[in-house]
Each structure stands twice: as C-alpha cells, then as structure tokens.
PDB file of C-alpha atoms in Angstrom:
ATOM      1  CA  UNK U   7      13.476   3.312  20.589  1.00 76.00           C
ATOM      2  CA  UNK U   8      10.881   5.243  18.619  1.00 86.00           C
ATOM      3  CA  UNK U   9       7.251   5.427  19.673  1.00 92.00           C
ATOM      4  CA  UNK U  10       4.852   5.635  16.760  1.00 96.00           C
ATOM      5  CA  UNK U  11       1.218   6.627  16.851  1.00 97.00           C
ATOM      6  CA  UNK U  12      -1.371   6.464  14.106  1.00 98.00           C
ATOM      7  CA  UNK U  13      -4.693   8.172  13.552  1.00 97.00           C
ATOM      8  CA  UNK U  14      -7.353   6.990  13.144  1.00 97.00           C
ATOM      9  CA  UNK U  15      -7.024   3.613  14.814  1.00 96.00           C
ATOM     10  CA  UNK U  16      -9.927   2.326  12.754  1.00 97.00           C
ATOM     11  CA  UNK U  17     -12.517   3.591  10.325  1.00 97.00           C
ATOM     12  CA  UNK U  18     -15.419   2.371   8.252  1.00 97.00           C
ATOM     13  CA  UNK U  19     -15.722   4.121   4.907  1.00 97.00           C
ATOM     14  CA  UNK U  20     -17.950   4.081   1.869  1.00 97.00           C
ATOM     15  CA  UNK U  21     -16.600   2.977  -1.477  1.00 97.00           C
ATOM     16  CA  UNK U  22     -15.424   5.790  -3.703  1.00 97.00           C
ATOM     17  CA  UNK U  23     -14.277   7.971  -0.809  1.00 97.00           C
ATOM     18  CA  UNK U  24     -10.745   8.626   0.421  1.00 98.00           C
ATOM     19  CA  UNK U  25      -9.138   8.326   3.852  1.00 98.00           C
ATOM     20  CA  UNK U  26      -5.946   9.929   5.085  1.00 98.00           C
ATOM     21  CA  UNK U  27      -3.992   8.109   7.807  1.00 98.00           C
ATOM     22  CA  UNK U  28      -1.550  10.031   9.955  1.00 98.00           C
ATOM     23  CA  UNK U  29       1.669   8.676  11.430  1.00 98.00           C
ATOM     24  CA  UNK U  30       3.558  10.521  14.159  1.00 98.00           C
ATOM     25  CA  UNK U  31       6.970   9.523  15.538  1.00 96.00           C
ATOM     26  CA  UNK U  32       8.191  10.819  18.883  1.00 95.00           C
ATOM     27  CA  UNK U  33      11.684  11.507  17.540  1.00 92.00           C
ATOM     28  CA  UNK U  34      13.322  12.461  14.280  1.00 91.00           C
ATOM     29  CA  UNK U  35      13.883   9.467  12.030  1.00 90.00           C
ATOM     30  CA  UNK U  36      15.484   9.056   8.661  1.00 86.00           C
ATOM     31  CA  UNK U  37      13.342   6.324   7.159  1.00 88.00           C
ATOM     32  CA  UNK U  38       9.571   5.938   7.341  1.00 93.00           C
ATOM     33  CA  UNK U  39       7.535   3.232   5.648  1.00 95.00           C
ATOM     34  CA  UNK U  40       3.933   2.289   4.980  1.00 97.00           C
ATOM     35  CA  UNK U  41       2.724  -1.317   4.953  1.00 96.00           C
ATOM     36  CA  UNK U  42      -0.586  -3.008   4.248  1.00 97.00           C
ATOM     37  CA  UNK U  43      -1.746  -6.150   6.009  1.00 96.00           C
ATOM     38  CA  UNK U  44      -4.781  -7.752   4.446  1.00 94.00           C
ATOM     39  CA  UNK U  45      -6.989  -9.974   6.614  1.00 90.00           C
ATOM     40  CA  UNK U  46      -5.125 -13.081   7.716  1.00 89.00           C
ATOM     41  CA  UNK U  47      -2.067 -12.158   5.665  1.00 92.00           C
ATOM     42  CA  UNK U  48       1.456 -10.953   6.266  1.00 93.00           C
ATOM     43  CA  UNK U  49       2.695  -7.409   5.793  1.00 94.00           C
ATOM     44  CA  UNK U  50       3.304  -5.962   2.330  1.00 94.00           C
ATOM     45  CA  UNK U  51       5.453  -2.878   1.861  1.00 94.00           C
ATOM     46  CA  UNK U  52       3.557  -0.123   0.044  1.00 96.00           C
ATOM     47  CA  UNK U  53       6.202   2.585  -0.109  1.00 95.00           C
ATOM     48  CA  UNK U  54       9.064   4.381   1.543  1.00 93.00           C
ATOM     49  CA  UNK U  55       8.104   7.886   2.628  1.00 94.00           C
ATOM     50  CA  UNK U  56      10.963  10.216   1.742  1.00 87.00           C
ATOM     51  CA  UNK U  57      11.323  13.548   3.495  1.00 87.00           C
ATOM     52  CA  UNK U  58      11.280  16.390   1.017  1.00 84.00           C
ATOM     53  CA  UNK U  59      10.753  14.256  -2.066  1.00 86.00           C
ATOM     54  CA  UNK U  60       8.270  11.886  -3.636  1.00 90.00           C
ATOM     55  CA  UNK U  61       7.703   8.525  -1.993  1.00 93.00           C
ATOM     56  CA  UNK U  62       9.263   5.379  -3.455  1.00 93.00           C
ATOM     57  CA  UNK U  63       6.529   2.870  -4.292  1.00 95.00           C
ATOM     58  CA  UNK U  64       6.786  -0.890  -4.459  1.00 93.00           C
ATOM     59  CA  UNK U  65       5.573  -2.870  -7.426  1.00 92.00           C
ATOM     60  CA  UNK U  66       1.792  -2.959  -7.510  1.00 94.00           C
ATOM     61  CA  UNK U  67       1.304   0.314  -5.667  1.00 96.00           C
ATOM     62  CA  UNK U  68       0.902   3.696  -7.387  1.00 96.00           C
ATOM     63  CA  UNK U  69       0.915   7.266  -6.235  1.00 96.00           C
ATOM     64  CA  UNK U  70      -2.550   8.039  -7.567  1.00 97.00           C
ATOM     65  CA  UNK U  71      -4.061   5.357  -5.364  1.00 97.00           C
ATOM     66  CA  UNK U  72      -1.813   5.790  -2.307  1.00 98.00           C
ATOM     67  CA  UNK U  73      -0.471   9.348  -2.179  1.00 97.00           C
ATOM     68  CA  UNK U  74       2.028   9.831   0.628  1.00 97.00           C
ATOM     69  CA  UNK U  75       3.349  12.968   2.258  1.00 96.00           C
ATOM     70  CA  UNK U  76       6.413  13.378   4.505  1.00 96.00           C
ATOM     71  CA  UNK U  77       6.706  17.058   5.413  1.00 94.00           C
ATOM     72  CA  UNK U  78       9.319  16.554   8.142  1.00 93.00           C
ATOM     73  CA  UNK U  79      11.367  13.935   9.999  1.00 93.00           C
ATOM     74  CA  UNK U  80       8.612  12.960  12.448  1.00 95.00           C
ATOM     75  CA  UNK U  81       5.381  12.862  10.447  1.00 96.00           C
ATOM     76  CA  UNK U  82       3.892  11.172   7.409  1.00 97.00           C
ATOM     77  CA  UNK U  83       0.456  10.602   5.907  1.00 97.00           C
ATOM     78  CA  UNK U  84      -0.923   7.893   3.647  1.00 98.00           C
ATOM     79  CA  UNK U  85      -4.119   8.479   1.702  1.00 98.00           C
ATOM     80  CA  UNK U  86      -6.145   5.579   0.381  1.00 98.00           C
ATOM     81  CA  UNK U  87      -7.990   7.073  -2.590  1.00 98.00           C
ATOM     82  CA  UNK U  88     -11.205   6.072  -4.314  1.00 97.00           C
ATOM     83  CA  UNK U  89     -11.627   3.159  -1.949  1.00 97.00           C
ATOM     84  CA  UNK U  90     -13.177  -0.183  -2.781  1.00 97.00           C
ATOM     85  CA  UNK U  91     -13.917  -3.141  -0.488  1.00 96.00           C
ATOM     86  CA  UNK U  92     -10.614  -4.697  -1.622  1.00 96.00           C
ATOM     87  CA  UNK U  93      -8.803  -1.903   0.226  1.00 97.00           C
ATOM     88  CA  UNK U  94     -10.101  -3.209   3.549  1.00 97.00           C
ATOM     89  CA  UNK U  95      -6.898  -3.904   5.448  1.00 97.00           C
ATOM     90  CA  UNK U  96      -4.734  -2.828   8.316  1.00 97.00           C
ATOM     91  CA  UNK U  97      -2.346  -0.040   7.303  1.00 98.00           C
ATOM     92  CA  UNK U  98       0.854   0.214   9.337  1.00 97.00           C
ATOM     93  CA  UNK U  99       3.445   2.928   9.558  1.00 97.00           C
ATOM     94  CA  UNK U 100       7.022   2.165  10.589  1.00 95.00           C
ATOM     95  CA  UNK U 101      10.322   3.969  11.064  1.00 93.00           C
ATOM     96  CA  UNK U 102      13.920   2.944  11.544  1.00 88.00           C
ATOM     97  CA  UNK U 103      15.578   4.113  14.719  1.00 81.00           C
ATOM     98  CA  UNK U 104      17.809   3.023  17.522  1.00 75.00           C
ATOM     99  CA  UNK U 105      21.369   1.855  17.836  1.00 74.00           C
ATOM    100  CA  UNK U 106      20.741  -1.182  15.639  1.00 72.00           C
ATOM    101  CA  UNK U 107      18.616   0.639  13.061  1.00 75.00           C
ATOM    102  CA  UNK U 108      15.670  -1.614  13.803  1.00 83.00           C
ATOM    103  CA  UNK U 109      12.186  -0.850  12.529  1.00 88.00           C
ATOM    104  CA  UNK U 110       9.525   0.248  14.944  1.00 92.00           C
ATOM    105  CA  UNK U 111       5.877  -0.057  13.981  1.00 95.00           C
ATOM    106  CA  UNK U 112       2.773   1.874  14.811  1.00 96.00           C
ATOM    107  CA  UNK U 113      -0.333   0.097  16.101  1.00 95.00           C
ATOM    108  CA  UNK U 114      -1.969   0.167  12.685  1.00 96.00           C
ATOM    109  CA  UNK U 115      -5.155   1.610  11.219  1.00 97.00           C
ATOM    110  CA  UNK U 116      -7.910  -0.905  10.598  1.00 97.00           C
ATOM    111  CA  UNK U 117      -9.854   0.166   7.518  1.00 97.00           C
ATOM    112  CA  UNK U 118     -13.149  -1.355   6.436  1.00 97.00           C
ATOM    113  CA  UNK U 119     -14.648  -0.271   3.121  1.00 97.00           C
ATOM    114  CA  UNK U 120     -18.311  -0.987   2.540  1.00 96.00           C
TER     115      UNK U 120
ATOM    116  CA  UNK X  23       9.095 -11.745  -2.280  1.00 59.00           C
ATOM    117  CA  UNK X  24      10.334 -12.961   1.083  1.00 64.00           C
ATOM    118  CA  UNK X  25      13.704 -14.667   1.042  1.00 85.00           C
ATOM    119  CA  UNK X  26      12.972 -16.877   4.033  1.00 94.00           C
ATOM    120  CA  UNK X  27      11.097 -20.102   4.727  1.00 95.00           C
ATOM    121  CA  UNK X  28       9.483 -20.790   8.097  1.00 97.00           C
ATOM    122  CA  UNK X  29       7.105 -23.446   9.393  1.00 97.00           C
ATOM    123  CA  UNK X  30       3.522 -22.294   9.319  1.00 97.00           C
ATOM    124  CA  UNK X  31       2.805 -23.020  12.957  1.00 97.00           C
ATOM    125  CA  UNK X  32       4.334 -24.401  16.139  1.00 97.00           C
ATOM    126  CA  UNK X  33       3.189 -25.177  19.651  1.00 97.00           C
ATOM    127  CA  UNK X  34       5.208 -24.839  22.816  1.00 96.00           C
ATOM    128  CA  UNK X  35       4.468 -25.641  26.457  1.00 97.00           C
ATOM    129  CA  UNK X  36       4.568 -22.745  28.872  1.00 97.00           C
ATOM    130  CA  UNK X  37       7.929 -22.510  30.624  1.00 96.00           C
ATOM    131  CA  UNK X  38       9.706 -24.527  27.974  1.00 96.00           C
ATOM    132  CA  UNK X  39      12.096 -23.174  25.351  1.00 97.00           C
ATOM    133  CA  UNK X  40      10.566 -22.299  22.004  1.00 97.00           C
ATOM    134  CA  UNK X  41      12.894 -22.924  19.066  1.00 98.00           C
ATOM    135  CA  UNK X  42      11.743 -21.289  15.845  1.00 98.00           C
ATOM    136  CA  UNK X  43      13.675 -22.240  12.695  1.00 98.00           C
ATOM    137  CA  UNK X  44      14.188 -20.179   9.570  1.00 97.00           C
ATOM    138  CA  UNK X  45      15.797 -21.052   6.251  1.00 97.00           C
ATOM    139  CA  UNK X  46      17.473 -18.293   4.236  1.00 95.00           C
ATOM    140  CA  UNK X  47      19.657 -20.197   1.807  1.00 94.00           C
ATOM    141  CA  UNK X  48      19.996 -17.275  -0.643  1.00 92.00           C
ATOM    142  CA  UNK X  49      21.146 -14.742   1.936  1.00 92.00           C
ATOM    143  CA  UNK X  50      23.719 -12.247   0.649  1.00 89.00           C
ATOM    144  CA  UNK X  51      26.935 -11.317   2.405  1.00 89.00           C
ATOM    145  CA  UNK X  52      25.643  -7.877   3.426  1.00 86.00           C
ATOM    146  CA  UNK X  53      22.285  -9.087   4.716  1.00 90.00           C
ATOM    147  CA  UNK X  54      21.407  -9.478   8.347  1.00 91.00           C
ATOM    148  CA  UNK X  55      18.836 -11.828   9.833  1.00 93.00           C
ATOM    149  CA  UNK X  56      16.097  -9.952  11.694  1.00 93.00           C
ATOM    150  CA  UNK X  57      13.321 -11.397  13.823  1.00 95.00           C
ATOM    151  CA  UNK X  58      10.071  -9.635  14.582  1.00 95.00           C
ATOM    152  CA  UNK X  59       6.861 -10.812  16.166  1.00 97.00           C
ATOM    153  CA  UNK X  60       3.288  -9.654  15.867  1.00 96.00           C
ATOM    154  CA  UNK X  61       0.915 -10.210  18.721  1.00 95.00           C
ATOM    155  CA  UNK X  62      -2.725 -10.215  17.710  1.00 89.00           C
ATOM    156  CA  UNK X  63      -4.066  -6.759  16.781  1.00 84.00           C
ATOM    157  CA  UNK X  64      -0.723  -5.041  17.330  1.00 91.00           C
ATOM    158  CA  UNK X  65       2.048  -3.781  15.078  1.00 93.00           C
ATOM    159  CA  UNK X  66       5.152  -5.961  14.667  1.00 94.00           C
ATOM    160  CA  UNK X  67       7.767  -5.780  17.426  1.00 94.00           C
ATOM    161  CA  UNK X  68      11.515  -6.041  16.884  1.00 92.00           C
ATOM    162  CA  UNK X  69      13.114  -8.969  18.731  1.00 95.00           C
ATOM    163  CA  UNK X  70      16.718  -9.432  17.657  1.00 94.00           C
ATOM    164  CA  UNK X  71      19.031  -9.457  14.680  1.00 92.00           C
ATOM    165  CA  UNK X  72      22.442 -10.839  13.723  1.00 93.00           C
ATOM    166  CA  UNK X  73      24.953 -11.159  10.905  1.00 92.00           C
ATOM    167  CA  UNK X  74      26.960 -14.299  11.550  1.00 91.00           C
ATOM    168  CA  UNK X  75      27.593 -14.557  15.257  1.00 87.00           C
ATOM    169  CA  UNK X  76      25.085 -15.832  17.764  1.00 94.00           C
ATOM    170  CA  UNK X  77      23.273 -13.043  19.571  1.00 95.00           C
ATOM    171  CA  UNK X  78      21.381 -12.787  22.832  1.00 96.00           C
ATOM    172  CA  UNK X  79      19.303 -10.054  24.403  1.00 94.00           C
ATOM    173  CA  UNK X  80      16.680  -9.817  27.109  1.00 94.00           C
ATOM    174  CA  UNK X  81      14.005 -11.255  24.837  1.00 94.00           C
ATOM    175  CA  UNK X  82      15.652 -14.086  22.941  1.00 97.00           C
ATOM    176  CA  UNK X  83      18.725 -15.757  21.500  1.00 98.00           C
ATOM    177  CA  UNK X  84      19.561 -16.046  17.825  1.00 98.00           C
ATOM    178  CA  UNK X  85      21.644 -18.916  16.535  1.00 97.00           C
ATOM    179  CA  UNK X  86      22.936 -18.553  12.961  1.00 97.00           C
ATOM    180  CA  UNK X  87      24.589 -21.501  11.226  1.00 96.00           C
ATOM    181  CA  UNK X  88      28.160 -21.124  10.058  1.00 95.00           C
ATOM    182  CA  UNK X  89      27.110 -21.053   6.397  1.00 95.00           C
ATOM    183  CA  UNK X  90      24.419 -18.486   7.301  1.00 95.00           C
ATOM    184  CA  UNK X  91      21.797 -20.419   5.373  1.00 95.00           C
ATOM    185  CA  UNK X  92      19.565 -20.929   8.378  1.00 96.00           C
ATOM    186  CA  UNK X  93      18.930 -19.646  11.857  1.00 97.00           C
ATOM    187  CA  UNK X  94      16.952 -20.419  14.991  1.00 98.00           C
ATOM    188  CA  UNK X  95      15.237 -17.998  17.318  1.00 98.00           C
ATOM    189  CA  UNK X  96      15.130 -19.272  20.880  1.00 98.00           C
ATOM    190  CA  UNK X  97      12.708 -18.023  23.526  1.00 97.00           C
ATOM    191  CA  UNK X  98      14.267 -19.658  26.596  1.00 96.00           C
ATOM    192  CA  UNK X  99      11.197 -19.767  28.815  1.00 95.00           C
ATOM    193  CA  UNK X 100       8.053 -19.242  26.777  1.00 96.00           C
ATOM    194  CA  UNK X 101       5.046 -17.626  28.423  1.00 97.00           C
ATOM    195  CA  UNK X 102       1.459 -17.330  27.249  1.00 97.00           C
ATOM    196  CA  UNK X 103       2.201 -13.734  26.233  1.00 95.00           C
ATOM    197  CA  UNK X 104       4.720 -15.015  23.692  1.00 97.00           C
ATOM    198  CA  UNK X 105       1.871 -16.381  21.573  1.00 97.00           C
ATOM    199  CA  UNK X 106       2.292 -14.472  18.299  1.00 97.00           C
ATOM    200  CA  UNK X 107       3.321 -14.703  14.659  1.00 97.00           C
ATOM    201  CA  UNK X 108       7.120 -14.661  14.392  1.00 98.00           C
ATOM    202  CA  UNK X 109       8.738 -13.284  11.250  1.00 96.00           C
ATOM    203  CA  UNK X 110      12.254 -14.022  10.086  1.00 96.00           C
ATOM    204  CA  UNK X 111      13.539 -11.432   7.607  1.00 93.00           C
ATOM    205  CA  UNK X 112      16.820 -10.950   5.795  1.00 92.00           C
ATOM    206  CA  UNK X 113      17.700  -7.367   4.995  1.00 87.00           C
ATOM    207  CA  UNK X 114      20.713  -5.113   4.542  1.00 81.00           C
ATOM    208  CA  UNK X 115      21.811  -3.263   7.659  1.00 72.00           C
ATOM    209  CA  UNK X 116      20.241  -0.028   6.517  1.00 66.00           C
ATOM    210  CA  UNK X 117      17.031  -1.966   6.978  1.00 60.00           C
ATOM    211  CA  UNK X 118      15.013  -0.221   4.312  1.00 67.00           C
ATOM    212  CA  UNK X 119      14.000  -3.312   2.399  1.00 70.00           C
ATOM    213  CA  UNK X 120      12.032  -5.432   4.837  1.00 80.00           C
ATOM    214  CA  UNK X 121      10.105  -8.243   3.124  1.00 84.00           C
ATOM    215  CA  UNK X 122       7.771 -10.061   5.450  1.00 90.00           C
ATOM    216  CA  UNK X 123       6.970 -13.678   4.686  1.00 90.00           C
ATOM    217  CA  UNK X 124       4.119 -15.647   6.164  1.00 92.00           C
ATOM    218  CA  UNK X 125       5.917 -16.186   9.476  1.00 96.00           C
ATOM    219  CA  UNK X 126       5.410 -18.885  12.098  1.00 97.00           C
ATOM    220  CA  UNK X 127       2.358 -18.779  14.317  1.00 97.00           C
ATOM    221  CA  UNK X 128       3.630 -19.822  17.752  1.00 98.00           C
ATOM    222  CA  UNK X 129       1.038 -20.904  20.289  1.00 98.00           C
ATOM    223  CA  UNK X 130       2.227 -21.266  23.876  1.00 97.00           C
ATOM    224  CA  UNK X 131      -0.013 -23.614  25.811  1.00 96.00           C
ATOM    225  CA  UNK X 132      -0.503 -23.897  29.561  1.00 95.00           C
TER     226      UNK X 132
END
C-alpha cells in the first residue's frame, strides 16, 4: 500500500491570496488525483495529476484557479489561487497503488479562507 | 455524478453485523464495485472491491447480486471504531474515475 502525506495539514488564509498544497507518496505511482471536500459534503474530483504533462481537470474546475504540478512519480502540488471564502474546504490527494489498483488517500489539508 | 444510491444513515449495535446496501443499476460490464470509508477528519480508506463474485478480506465481505445491480457490504462484527461514512463506488478497474456519492453514515452504538 502507498502512504501519502500532505502539507500543510491546515491553514487559514486571507481572501485574494494563494496556497500551494504538497502531496508526497512513499513509492512511485502512476496515477495521482486531487479532490475537494466541502464542509459536510462528499468528495469531488478536481483533476488527475499527470506526470510530465498538464493535469486533466473535471468539469467546473480550471487550471487558472487550481494549477497542478506533477514533476515526478511520487510528488504533486495543488495551488488554490485567488482564494475566496467559498474555497474553504478539505483538499485531498490520492494515488492508485497496490495489487488491486486501489486508491490511497492522504489525510487532507483543511483550508479556511477569511 | 455518482452512479450509486445508498441510504443516508444506518445504526448498528456493537458486536453485531453491519449490512450496508448499495444500488448500482446502471453499472457497466467493465466496472467494479469499490467500497471506501471515511472516519471523521481522515482521508477515505479502501475496504474491498469486486466484479461479480462475492469477496471477503480481513475487513469485510462484499456480496454482489447476480445481475450486478446491487451489492451489500458486510462488517461481520461491528465495533465503535467502524463508525464512519461508507462510500460505494463503481469504477473501471484502472480506477481513475472515482465518483463519490453521499455515502452512508454508519453509527455503531454500544
């Protein structure tokens, strides 16, 4: 199984600023993903982080707002740009690994925008 | 949009079996049924998955109907630590299209 860590674990930010969230996997993985979980809600897929190419975004999410980097097979970053209070959520990184190709999730980054 | 329907919430007595149902009537032939759970303030945790046969591992059993339109996750002896939101997801085996629905909030009571 893959062990995933995220930094920061939480942050409080001012509107109009940007925050970059880091995701580190303890082994090389093919697929990495970023999800958002708004308060009291389920998870929503933001994008697939592709190694060596631009991320693939889901409907409703754009690169200018959520730029993603994936420089290698163990690391990815998600930036939440020009934040507003509506961006207050938990942001989760995941990766597929293991014999059954299951997804493993990081602990999440709890973001509060004032 | 999620392709599954689950009850919003369920209760279970500690030590009893918890049976969590899931409807996935539009499941495609190449899609597996995955179950994850999310304990409060943690990331989701993989539990089990299956295609058409029943599956069992150290955490749970998965029963899939013959027509594959529904399934049941069984926690044989629920403990208080099994209190969580349980998500049923249908996805191709390459597992790169995971759509989380609202899930079932299971509360295990003493």
